[in-house]
Coordinates of C-alpha atoms in Angstrom, one line a residue:
L439 CA 22.1 72.4 75.9
N440 CA 25.3 73.2 74.5
T441 CA 26.6 74.3 77.6
L442 CA 26.0 70.8 79.1
R443 CA 28.0 69.4 76.6
V444 CA 31.0 71.5 77.3
Y445 CA 30.9 70.3 81.0
W446 CA 30.3 67.0 80.3
K447 CA 33.3 66.7 77.4
A448 CA 35.4 69.4 80.1
S449 CA 34.7 66.8 82.8
Q450 CA 35.5 63.4 80.9
P451 CA 38.9 62.0 81.6
K452 CA 41.8 62.8 79.6
P453 CA 43.0 59.8 77.8
V454 CA 46.2 58.8 79.0
L455 CA 49.1 58.8 76.8
Y456 CA 51.8 57.0 78.2
L457 CA 52.2 54.2 80.1
F458 CA 54.5 55.7 82.4
P459 CA 53.8 59.4 82.3
G460 CA 56.2 62.0 83.5
R461 CA 55.5 65.0 85.9
D462 CA 53.8 66.4 82.9
P463 CA 51.2 64.2 81.6
T464 CA 51.3 64.9 77.8
K465 CA 55.3 63.8 78.0
P466 CA 56.6 60.6 79.0
L467 CA 59.1 59.7 81.9
T468 CA 63.0 60.5 80.3
S469 CA 65.2 57.5 79.8
E470 CA 66.9 59.7 82.6
T471 CA 64.3 59.3 85.1
V472 CA 63.8 55.4 84.6
Q473 CA 67.5 54.8 85.0
R474 CA 67.7 57.2 88.3
V475 CA 64.1 55.4 89.7
M476 CA 66.2 51.9 89.1
K477 CA 69.6 52.9 90.4
R478 CA 67.9 53.6 93.7
I479 CA 65.6 50.3 93.7
I480 CA 68.2 48.3 93.3
K481 CA 70.7 49.6 95.9
K482 CA 67.9 49.6 98.5
A483 CA 67.3 45.8 97.6
G484 CA 70.6 45.4 97.7
I485 CA 71.1 43.8 94.5
T486 CA 75.0 44.1 93.5
K487 CA 74.6 42.7 90.0
T488 CA 74.4 45.0 87.1
A489 CA 70.8 46.1 85.8
T490 CA 69.5 48.6 84.0
P491 CA 66.5 49.0 81.4
H492 CA 68.8 47.5 78.9
V493 CA 69.3 44.2 81.1
L494 CA 65.5 44.0 81.6
R495 CA 64.7 44.2 78.5
H496 CA 67.5 41.9 77.3
S497 CA 66.3 39.5 79.5
F498 CA 62.4 39.9 78.6
A499 CA 63.6 38.5 75.1
T500 CA 65.8 36.1 76.4
H501 CA 63.0 34.6 78.6
L502 CA 60.6 34.8 75.6
L503 CA 62.8 33.0 73.4
E504 CA 64.0 30.1 76.1
D505 CA 59.8 29.7 76.6
G506 CA 59.5 29.4 72.7
Y507 CA 58.0 31.9 72.2
D508 CA 58.3 32.9 67.9
V509 CA 61.2 35.4 67.2
R510 CA 58.8 37.3 65.1
K511 CA 56.7 37.6 68.2
I512 CA 59.4 38.9 70.5
Q513 CA 60.2 41.3 67.4
F514 CA 56.4 43.2 68.1
L515 CA 56.9 42.9 71.4
L516 CA 59.9 44.9 71.7
G517 CA 58.7 47.0 69.1
H518 CA 61.2 46.3 66.3
K519 CA 61.2 46.8 62.7
S520 CA 64.2 44.7 62.1
L521 CA 64.6 41.0 62.9
Q522 CA 68.1 42.0 62.7
S523 CA 67.6 44.3 65.8
T524 CA 65.5 41.5 67.9
C525 CA 68.3 38.7 67.4
T526 CA 70.7 41.0 68.8
Y527 CA 68.7 40.8 72.1
T528 CA 68.0 37.2 72.4
H529 CA 71.3 35.8 73.6
V530 CA 70.0 31.9 74.6
A531 CA 71.8 30.2 77.1
R532 CA 74.1 27.3 76.6
D533 CA 72.1 24.9 78.6
F534 CA 68.5 26.0 76.9
L535 CA 70.3 25.1 73.8
Q536 CA 71.8 22.2 75.0
K537 CA 68.6 20.7 76.0
T538 CA 66.8 21.7 73.1
T539 CA 66.7 18.5 70.1
S540 CA 66.5 18.8 66.5
P541 CA 64.1 16.8 64.3
L542 CA 67.1 15.4 63.0
D543 CA 68.0 13.5 66.5
T544 CA 64.8 11.5 66.1
L545 CA 65.5 10.2 62.5
D546 CA 67.3 6.5 63.2
K547 CA 64.6 6.1 66.1
E548 CA 62.0 6.5 63.3
V549 CA 63.4 4.2 61.0

């Protein structure tokens, strides 16, 4: 019975430690590998704008903010301990700010 337990335990899939494991599954992809792969994909796609993992992260945060997500949720999704760190990522487009109305804008209409 013990032999069966050992066999069963050894045959079970190992837990995945990383969303993007490296060649060694016990280690994550390195940032250099991610940048190299992204650069190759961008070139192949014919994209001329600068795009890096950091730019994608910044865009992700900005789009969430523009879609009305709470900045605290964005902070959590980005894994920031400090809200200040999140605020540096959340550059808001001018068009979005111009379309956003303040509750104070409607005060004269309610009276």
